[in-house]
mmCIF file of C-alpha atoms in Angstrom:
data_model
loop_
_atom_site.group_PDB
_atom_site.id
_atom_site.type_symbol
_atom_site.label_atom_id
_atom_site.label_comp_id
_atom_site.label_asym_id
_atom_site.label_seq_id
_atom_site.Cartn_x
_atom_site.Cartn_y
_atom_site.Cartn_z
ATOM 1 C CA MET U 1 12.792 9.050 11.722
ATOM 2 C CA ASP U 2 11.932 11.112 14.796
ATOM 3 C CA ILE U 3 8.241 10.517 14.132
ATOM 4 C CA ILE U 4 8.830 6.747 13.872
ATOM 5 C CA ARG U 5 10.892 6.648 17.076
ATOM 6 C CA GLY U 6 8.272 8.726 18.853
ATOM 7 C CA PHE U 7 5.492 6.381 17.750
ATOM 8 C CA ILE U 8 7.434 3.272 18.855
ATOM 9 C CA ARG U 9 7.793 4.788 22.338
ATOM 10 C CA SER U 10 4.158 5.878 22.509
ATOM 11 C CA ASP U 11 1.230 4.233 24.273
ATOM 12 C CA ALA U 12 -0.454 3.799 20.890
ATOM 13 C CA PHE U 13 2.302 1.429 19.770
ATOM 14 C CA LYS U 14 1.935 -0.570 22.979
ATOM 15 C CA ARG U 15 -1.806 -0.843 22.345
ATOM 16 C CA LEU U 16 -1.049 -1.953 18.793
ATOM 17 C CA LEU U 17 1.203 -4.756 20.056
ATOM 18 C CA ARG U 18 -1.450 -5.872 22.542
ATOM 19 C CA ASN U 19 -3.755 -6.496 19.596
ATOM 20 C CA ARG U 20 -2.711 -10.021 18.603
ATOM 21 C CA LEU U 21 -4.019 -9.807 15.045
ATOM 22 C CA ALA U 22 -2.302 -6.454 14.484
ATOM 23 C CA ALA U 23 0.938 -7.800 15.965
ATOM 24 C CA PHE U 24 0.684 -10.812 13.651
ATOM 25 C CA GLY U 25 0.174 -8.480 10.688
ATOM 26 C CA LEU U 26 3.180 -6.410 11.764
ATOM 27 C CA VAL U 27 5.333 -9.546 11.875
ATOM 28 C CA MET U 28 4.215 -10.432 8.344
ATOM 29 C CA ILE U 29 5.069 -6.933 7.084
ATOM 30 C CA ILE U 30 8.503 -7.045 8.727
ATOM 31 C CA LEU U 31 9.044 -10.463 7.142
ATOM 32 C CA PHE U 32 8.160 -9.115 3.689
ATOM 33 C CA PHE U 33 10.506 -6.158 4.147
ATOM 34 C CA THR U 34 13.299 -8.493 5.253
ATOM 35 C CA VAL U 35 12.743 -10.747 2.254
ATOM 36 C CA SER U 36 12.729 -7.792 -0.145
ATOM 37 C CA ILE U 37 15.992 -6.411 1.276
ATOM 38 C CA PHE U 38 17.864 -9.721 1.333
ATOM 39 C CA ALA U 39 16.292 -11.246 -1.795
ATOM 40 C CA PRO U 40 19.654 -12.002 -3.511
ATOM 41 C CA TYR U 41 20.779 -13.972 -0.442
ATOM 42 C CA ILE U 42 17.478 -15.787 0.198
ATOM 43 C CA ALA U 43 16.481 -16.791 -3.336
ATOM 44 C CA PRO U 44 17.885 -20.248 -4.127
ATOM 45 C CA ASN U 45 17.975 -19.633 -7.896
ATOM 46 C CA ASN U 46 18.208 -16.865 -10.463
ATOM 47 C CA PRO U 47 14.603 -15.651 -10.987
ATOM 48 C CA TYR U 48 15.266 -15.006 -14.684
ATOM 49 C CA GLU U 49 17.118 -18.223 -15.532
ATOM 50 C CA GLN U 50 15.133 -20.540 -17.820
ATOM 51 C CA ASP U 51 15.396 -24.323 -17.958
ATOM 52 C CA PHE U 52 13.214 -25.738 -20.708
ATOM 53 C CA PHE U 53 13.932 -29.277 -19.536
ATOM 54 C CA GLN U 54 12.172 -28.635 -16.201
ATOM 55 C CA THR U 55 9.072 -26.642 -17.121
ATOM 56 C CA LEU U 56 6.032 -26.789 -14.810
ATOM 57 C CA GLU U 57 7.829 -29.097 -12.371
ATOM 58 C CA GLY U 58 6.269 -29.506 -8.941
ATOM 59 C CA PRO U 59 7.982 -28.479 -5.679
ATOM 60 C CA SER U 60 11.352 -30.117 -5.086
ATOM 61 C CA TRP U 61 14.585 -29.535 -3.172
ATOM 62 C CA GLU U 62 16.050 -27.626 -6.118
ATOM 63 C CA TYR U 63 12.848 -25.642 -6.751
ATOM 64 C CA PRO U 64 10.956 -25.349 -3.409
ATOM 65 C CA LEU U 65 7.740 -24.074 -5.045
ATOM 66 C CA GLY U 66 8.214 -25.662 -8.459
ATOM 67 C CA THR U 67 8.874 -24.042 -11.829
ATOM 68 C CA ASP U 68 6.769 -22.048 -14.277
ATOM 69 C CA ASP U 69 6.121 -22.647 -17.982
ATOM 70 C CA LEU U 70 9.623 -21.431 -18.845
ATOM 71 C CA GLY U 71 11.393 -23.495 -16.200
ATOM 72 C CA ARG U 72 12.056 -20.548 -13.856
ATOM 73 C CA CYS U 73 12.081 -20.999 -10.083
ATOM 74 C CA ILE U 74 8.726 -19.779 -8.731
ATOM 75 C CA PHE U 75 10.066 -19.398 -5.187
ATOM 76 C CA SER U 76 12.896 -17.124 -6.350
ATOM 77 C CA ARG U 77 10.513 -15.102 -8.507
ATOM 78 C CA ILE U 78 8.093 -14.625 -5.591
ATOM 79 C CA ILE U 79 10.973 -13.456 -3.384
ATOM 80 C CA TYR U 80 12.137 -10.902 -5.954
ATOM 81 C CA GLY U 81 8.504 -9.988 -6.629
ATOM 82 C CA THR U 82 8.249 -8.902 -2.984
ATOM 83 C CA ARG U 83 10.504 -5.945 -3.792
ATOM 84 C CA ILE U 84 8.248 -4.868 -6.643
ATOM 85 C CA SER U 85 4.955 -5.255 -4.767
ATOM 86 C CA ILE U 86 6.203 -3.447 -1.653
ATOM 87 C CA SER U 87 7.616 -0.657 -3.814
ATOM 88 C CA ILE U 88 4.351 -0.349 -5.724
ATOM 89 C CA GLY U 89 2.357 -0.135 -2.497
ATOM 90 C CA PHE U 90 4.452 2.565 -0.866
ATOM 91 C CA ILE U 91 5.180 4.646 -3.969
ATOM 92 C CA SER U 92 1.498 4.657 -4.934
ATOM 93 C CA VAL U 93 0.479 5.722 -1.442
ATOM 94 C CA ALA U 94 3.219 8.391 -1.442
ATOM 95 C CA ILE U 95 1.722 9.848 -4.631
ATOM 96 C CA GLY U 96 -1.729 9.914 -3.051
ATOM 97 C CA LEU U 97 -0.355 11.539 0.098
ATOM 98 C CA ALA U 98 1.684 14.158 -1.753
ATOM 99 C CA VAL U 99 -1.343 15.377 -3.710
ATOM 100 C CA GLY U 100 -4.382 14.428 -1.634
ATOM 101 C CA VAL U 101 -3.286 15.760 1.775
ATOM 102 C CA PRO U 102 -2.475 19.378 0.783
ATOM 103 C CA VAL U 103 -5.444 19.585 -1.602
ATOM 104 C CA GLY U 104 -7.813 18.224 1.047
ATOM 105 C CA ALA U 105 -6.399 20.612 3.648
ATOM 106 C CA VAL U 106 -6.799 23.631 1.367
ATOM 107 C CA SER U 107 -10.321 22.545 0.418
ATOM 108 C CA GLY U 108 -11.453 22.200 4.015
ATOM 109 C CA TYR U 109 -9.649 25.288 5.301
ATOM 110 C CA PHE U 110 -10.788 27.860 2.725
ATOM 111 C CA GLY U 111 -14.183 26.377 1.810
ATOM 112 C CA GLY U 112 -16.398 28.370 -0.534
ATOM 113 C CA LYS U 113 -16.207 27.984 -4.302
ATOM 114 C CA LEU U 114 -12.751 26.426 -4.158
ATOM 115 C CA ASP U 115 -14.041 23.684 -1.891
ATOM 116 C CA LEU U 116 -17.076 23.190 -4.148
ATOM 117 C CA ILE U 117 -14.926 22.771 -7.277
ATOM 118 C CA ILE U 118 -12.503 20.366 -5.595
ATOM 119 C CA GLN U 119 -15.273 18.230 -4.125
ATOM 120 C CA ARG U 120 -17.137 17.971 -7.428
ATOM 121 C CA PHE U 121 -13.892 16.832 -9.058
ATOM 122 C CA VAL U 122 -13.508 14.258 -6.286
ATOM 123 C CA ASP U 123 -17.092 13.097 -6.814
ATOM 124 C CA ILE U 124 -16.383 12.522 -10.502
ATOM 125 C CA MET U 125 -13.270 10.453 -9.740
ATOM 126 C CA MET U 126 -14.996 8.413 -7.049
ATOM 127 C CA ALA U 127 -17.922 7.683 -9.365
ATOM 128 C CA PHE U 128 -15.644 5.222 -11.186
ATOM 129 C CA PRO U 129 -14.600 1.917 -9.579
ATOM 130 C CA GLY U 130 -10.970 2.263 -8.501
ATOM 131 C CA MET U 131 -9.671 -0.620 -10.618
ATOM 132 C CA LEU U 132 -11.515 0.599 -13.707
ATOM 133 C CA LEU U 133 -10.111 4.107 -13.281
ATOM 134 C CA ALA U 134 -6.594 2.698 -12.892
ATOM 135 C CA ILE U 135 -7.031 0.711 -16.127
ATOM 136 C CA VAL U 136 -8.172 3.842 -17.965
ATOM 137 C CA ILE U 137 -5.192 5.850 -16.686
ATOM 138 C CA VAL U 138 -2.714 3.135 -17.702
ATOM 139 C CA ALA U 139 -4.379 2.869 -21.099
ATOM 140 C CA VAL U 140 -3.867 6.608 -21.608
ATOM 141 C CA MET U 141 -0.319 6.801 -20.199
ATOM 142 C CA GLY U 142 0.939 3.521 -21.593
ATOM 143 C CA VAL U 143 1.641 0.038 -20.281
ATOM 144 C CA GLY U 144 4.441 -0.401 -17.738
ATOM 145 C CA LEU U 145 5.319 -0.748 -14.077
ATOM 146 C CA VAL U 146 5.991 2.964 -13.474
ATOM 147 C CA ASN U 147 2.719 4.003 -15.098
ATOM 148 C CA ALA U 148 0.884 1.370 -13.049
ATOM 149 C CA MET U 149 2.302 2.922 -9.848
ATOM 150 C CA ILE U 150 1.245 6.388 -10.978
ATOM 151 C CA ALA U 151 -2.232 5.149 -11.920
ATOM 152 C CA VAL U 152 -2.804 3.488 -8.549
ATOM 153 C CA GLY U 153 -1.472 6.608 -6.806
ATOM 154 C CA ILE U 154 -3.870 8.856 -8.739
ATOM 155 C CA VAL U 155 -6.795 6.600 -7.844
ATOM 156 C CA SER U 156 -5.975 6.988 -4.133
ATOM 157 C CA ILE U 157 -5.920 10.812 -4.260
ATOM 158 C CA PRO U 158 -9.708 11.361 -3.821
ATOM 159 C CA THR U 159 -9.702 9.190 -0.698
ATOM 160 C CA TYR U 160 -7.059 11.386 0.942
ATOM 161 C CA ILE U 161 -8.793 14.584 -0.144
ATOM 162 C CA ARG U 162 -12.067 13.521 1.459
ATOM 163 C CA LEU U 163 -10.365 12.219 4.598
ATOM 164 C CA VAL U 164 -8.199 15.307 5.207
ATOM 165 C CA ARG U 165 -10.994 17.739 4.333
ATOM 166 C CA GLY U 166 -13.261 16.171 6.951
ATOM 167 C CA SER U 167 -10.516 16.324 9.574
ATOM 168 C CA VAL U 168 -9.691 19.946 8.745
ATOM 169 C CA LEU U 169 -13.337 20.997 9.029
ATOM 170 C CA SER U 170 -13.407 19.675 12.585
ATOM 171 C CA ILE U 171 -10.075 21.320 13.541
ATOM 172 C CA LYS U 172 -9.899 24.681 11.772
ATOM 173 C CA ASN U 173 -12.060 26.500 14.348
ATOM 174 C CA SER U 174 -10.347 24.998 17.397
ATOM 175 C CA GLU U 175 -8.640 27.173 20.005
ATOM 176 C CA HIS U 176 -5.048 26.532 18.948
ATOM 177 C CA VAL U 177 -5.860 27.483 15.340
ATOM 178 C CA GLU U 178 -7.655 30.656 16.461
ATOM 179 C CA SER U 179 -4.640 31.521 18.595
ATOM 180 C CA ALA U 180 -2.338 31.118 15.590
ATOM 181 C CA ARG U 181 -4.573 33.478 13.590
ATOM 182 C CA ALA U 182 -4.604 35.975 16.438
ATOM 183 C CA ILE U 183 -0.807 36.261 16.503
ATOM 184 C CA GLY U 184 -0.709 36.856 12.757
ATOM 185 C CA ARG U 185 0.303 33.465 11.387
ATOM 186 C CA GLY U 186 -0.318 33.077 7.636
ATOM 187 C CA ASP U 187 -2.761 30.585 6.186
ATOM 188 C CA ALA U 188 -0.031 28.338 4.807
ATOM 189 C CA MET U 189 1.715 28.089 8.173
ATOM 190 C CA ILE U 190 -1.573 27.441 9.950
ATOM 191 C CA ILE U 191 -2.485 24.658 7.533
ATOM 192 C CA PHE U 192 0.854 22.855 7.527
ATOM 193 C CA LYS U 193 1.983 23.502 11.092
ATOM 194 C CA HIS U 194 -1.192 23.728 13.170
ATOM 195 C CA ILE U 195 -3.799 21.674 11.283
ATOM 196 C CA ILE U 196 -2.240 18.850 9.258
ATOM 197 C CA PRO U 197 -0.189 17.497 12.226
ATOM 198 C CA HIS U 198 -3.488 16.985 14.055
ATOM 199 C CA CYS U 199 -4.801 14.942 11.103
ATOM 200 C CA LEU U 200 -1.948 12.437 11.165
ATOM 201 C CA ALA U 201 -3.815 9.653 12.996
ATOM 202 C CA PRO U 202 -6.503 9.076 10.325
ATOM 203 C CA ILE U 203 -3.919 9.638 7.568
ATOM 204 C CA ILE U 204 -1.637 6.927 8.998
ATOM 205 C CA VAL U 205 -4.514 4.466 9.329
ATOM 206 C CA GLN U 206 -5.773 5.160 5.813
ATOM 207 C CA SER U 207 -2.266 4.867 4.382
ATOM 208 C CA SER U 208 -1.682 1.430 5.885
ATOM 209 C CA LEU U 209 -4.971 0.210 4.428
ATOM 210 C CA LEU U 210 -4.290 1.802 1.036
ATOM 211 C CA VAL U 211 -0.898 0.075 0.782
ATOM 212 C CA ALA U 212 -2.797 -3.225 0.820
ATOM 213 C CA THR U 213 -5.241 -1.910 -1.781
ATOM 214 C CA ALA U 214 -2.388 -0.631 -3.959
ATOM 215 C CA ILE U 215 -0.667 -4.030 -3.903
ATOM 216 C CA LEU U 216 -3.943 -5.700 -4.887
ATOM 217 C CA TRP U 217 -4.707 -3.236 -7.689
ATOM 218 C CA ALA U 218 -1.150 -3.400 -9.029
ATOM 219 C CA ALA U 219 -1.380 -7.191 -9.080
ATOM 220 C CA GLY U 220 -4.653 -6.845 -10.987
ATOM 221 C CA LEU U 221 -3.010 -4.565 -13.540
ATOM 222 C CA GLY U 222 -0.114 -7.006 -13.845
ATOM 223 C CA PHE U 223 -2.564 -9.869 -14.345
ATOM 224 C CA LEU U 224 -4.228 -7.945 -17.187
ATOM 225 C CA GLY U 225 -0.852 -7.239 -18.787
ATOM 226 C CA LEU U 226 -0.998 -3.513 -18.002
ATOM 227 C CA GLY U 227 1.560 -3.427 -15.197
ATOM 228 C CA ALA U 228 4.968 -5.062 -14.932
ATOM 229 C CA GLN U 229 6.058 -6.648 -18.200
ATOM 230 C CA ALA U 230 7.908 -9.916 -18.786
ATOM 231 C CA PRO U 231 10.335 -11.074 -17.561
ATOM 232 C CA THR U 232 9.849 -8.933 -14.421
ATOM 233 C CA PRO U 233 8.929 -11.219 -11.474
ATOM 234 C CA GLU U 234 5.727 -9.465 -10.366
ATOM 235 C CA TRP U 235 3.032 -11.440 -8.546
ATOM 236 C CA GLY U 236 0.090 -10.403 -10.726
ATOM 237 C CA ALA U 237 2.022 -11.101 -13.912
ATOM 238 C CA MET U 238 3.018 -14.514 -12.514
ATOM 239 C CA LEU U 239 -0.657 -15.309 -11.939
ATOM 240 C CA SER U 240 -1.425 -14.361 -15.515
ATOM 241 C CA GLN U 241 1.402 -16.506 -16.896
ATOM 242 C CA GLY U 242 0.308 -19.547 -14.894
ATOM 243 C CA ARG U 243 -3.448 -19.371 -15.463
ATOM 244 C CA SER U 244 -3.273 -21.492 -18.628
ATOM 245 C CA TYR U 245 -1.843 -24.363 -16.587
ATOM 246 C CA ILE U 246 -4.058 -24.111 -13.528
ATOM 247 C CA ARG U 247 -5.420 -27.654 -14.028
ATOM 248 C CA THR U 248 -2.127 -29.372 -14.794
ATOM 249 C CA ALA U 249 0.291 -27.272 -12.688
ATOM 250 C CA HIS U 250 -1.727 -25.332 -10.131
ATOM 251 C CA HIS U 251 1.408 -24.381 -8.183
ATOM 252 C CA ALA U 252 2.216 -21.791 -10.892
ATOM 253 C CA THR U 253 -0.777 -19.728 -9.742
ATOM 254 C CA THR U 254 -1.347 -20.950 -6.182
ATOM 255 C CA PHE U 255 1.879 -19.655 -4.672
ATOM 256 C CA PRO U 256 1.872 -16.163 -6.263
ATOM 257 C CA GLY U 257 -1.778 -15.862 -5.239
ATOM 258 C CA LEU U 258 -0.911 -16.808 -1.656
ATOM 259 C CA ALA U 259 1.875 -14.197 -1.628
ATOM 260 C CA ILE U 260 -0.611 -11.493 -2.658
ATOM 261 C CA MET U 261 -3.153 -12.659 -0.084
ATOM 262 C CA ILE U 262 -0.655 -12.751 2.799
ATOM 263 C CA ALA U 263 0.796 -9.316 1.971
ATOM 264 C CA VAL U 264 -2.642 -7.713 1.687
ATOM 265 C CA LEU U 265 -3.815 -9.444 4.874
ATOM 266 C CA GLY U 266 -0.768 -8.207 6.800
ATOM 267 C CA PHE U 267 -1.296 -4.551 5.894
ATOM 268 C CA ASN U 268 -5.043 -4.780 6.539
ATOM 269 C CA LEU U 269 -4.484 -6.278 9.997
ATOM 270 C CA VAL U 270 -2.007 -3.527 10.865
ATOM 271 C CA GLY U 271 -4.378 -0.879 9.510
ATOM 272 C CA ASP U 272 -7.239 -2.156 11.664
ATOM 273 C CA GLY U 273 -4.927 -2.323 14.662
ATOM 274 C CA LEU U 274 -3.698 1.236 14.094
ATOM 275 C CA ARG U 275 -7.273 2.476 13.828
ATOM 276 C CA ASP U 276 -8.012 1.057 17.291
ATOM 277 C CA ALA U 277 -4.652 2.083 18.799
ATOM 278 C CA LEU U 278 -4.916 5.695 17.634
ATOM 279 C CA ASP U 279 -8.567 6.076 18.615
ATOM 280 C CA PRO U 280 -8.784 8.338 21.705
ATOM 281 C CA LYS U 281 -11.687 6.241 23.002
ATOM 282 C CA MET U 282 -9.381 3.228 23.211
ATOM 283 C CA ARG U 283 -6.714 4.890 25.351
ATOM 284 C CA HIS U 284 -7.893 3.382 28.584
ATOM 285 C CA ASP U 285 -9.009 0.073 27.126
ATOM 286 C CA ASP U 286 -6.995 -3.051 26.455
ATOM 287 C CA VAL U 287 -7.360 -4.388 22.945
#
């Protein structure tokens, strides 16, 4: 919380707000968080309740975005699906951070054969398209929402390893690190106290962008039937359920697709804004 409060008071946050697109993205993210927290109070209907007498109905006062093939309120299901998609994005990124950051820091700091082995392993993982690798991992671990989160998190690990390793290589021979070595600080303390804190800017930017990617990949897994299972109101699964009726009841796929697009757009806009706000070259420039 101290880090968040410090960032809000910083010049970087002011530069972020001056970027209109980034500010717009931030508003969208705050809106999604608000919806996910207050979903039971916002949703007009039970997202699991079926009404077979009103299947594939268009938007109405009772069902603002219409109903799906089982007569469930699409608007309510999208609202509850916000909780799942946001959770998937942040948990997946947390997995990537927890593994990728320390491994990347160790790889860049020690170098040598250890660095060579880690980087070859990263090369192998990055040789596969991210979505394909996530599908393979889910196929091995089993279908389900939790396994989909883990799969997307594992796919993001190589990105963090490469990012942190590059940052560490440019920092590890700096004066403050040499001073820490001179006074007898251990390698672990140097890495986690004197190096990683100086890598936070690129990590924060990459994390905001990877949340968007995680939401998109998780929706793809849900669409393929490898992520959240029925009757869970997950956006990708909703797209899959409505695809058979895209000609006769396009609202069953249009609105979940728009929810995915808006969420991904919001995080991407914030990520681009953070990249500019945290760039030292932008400190004296208005965005």
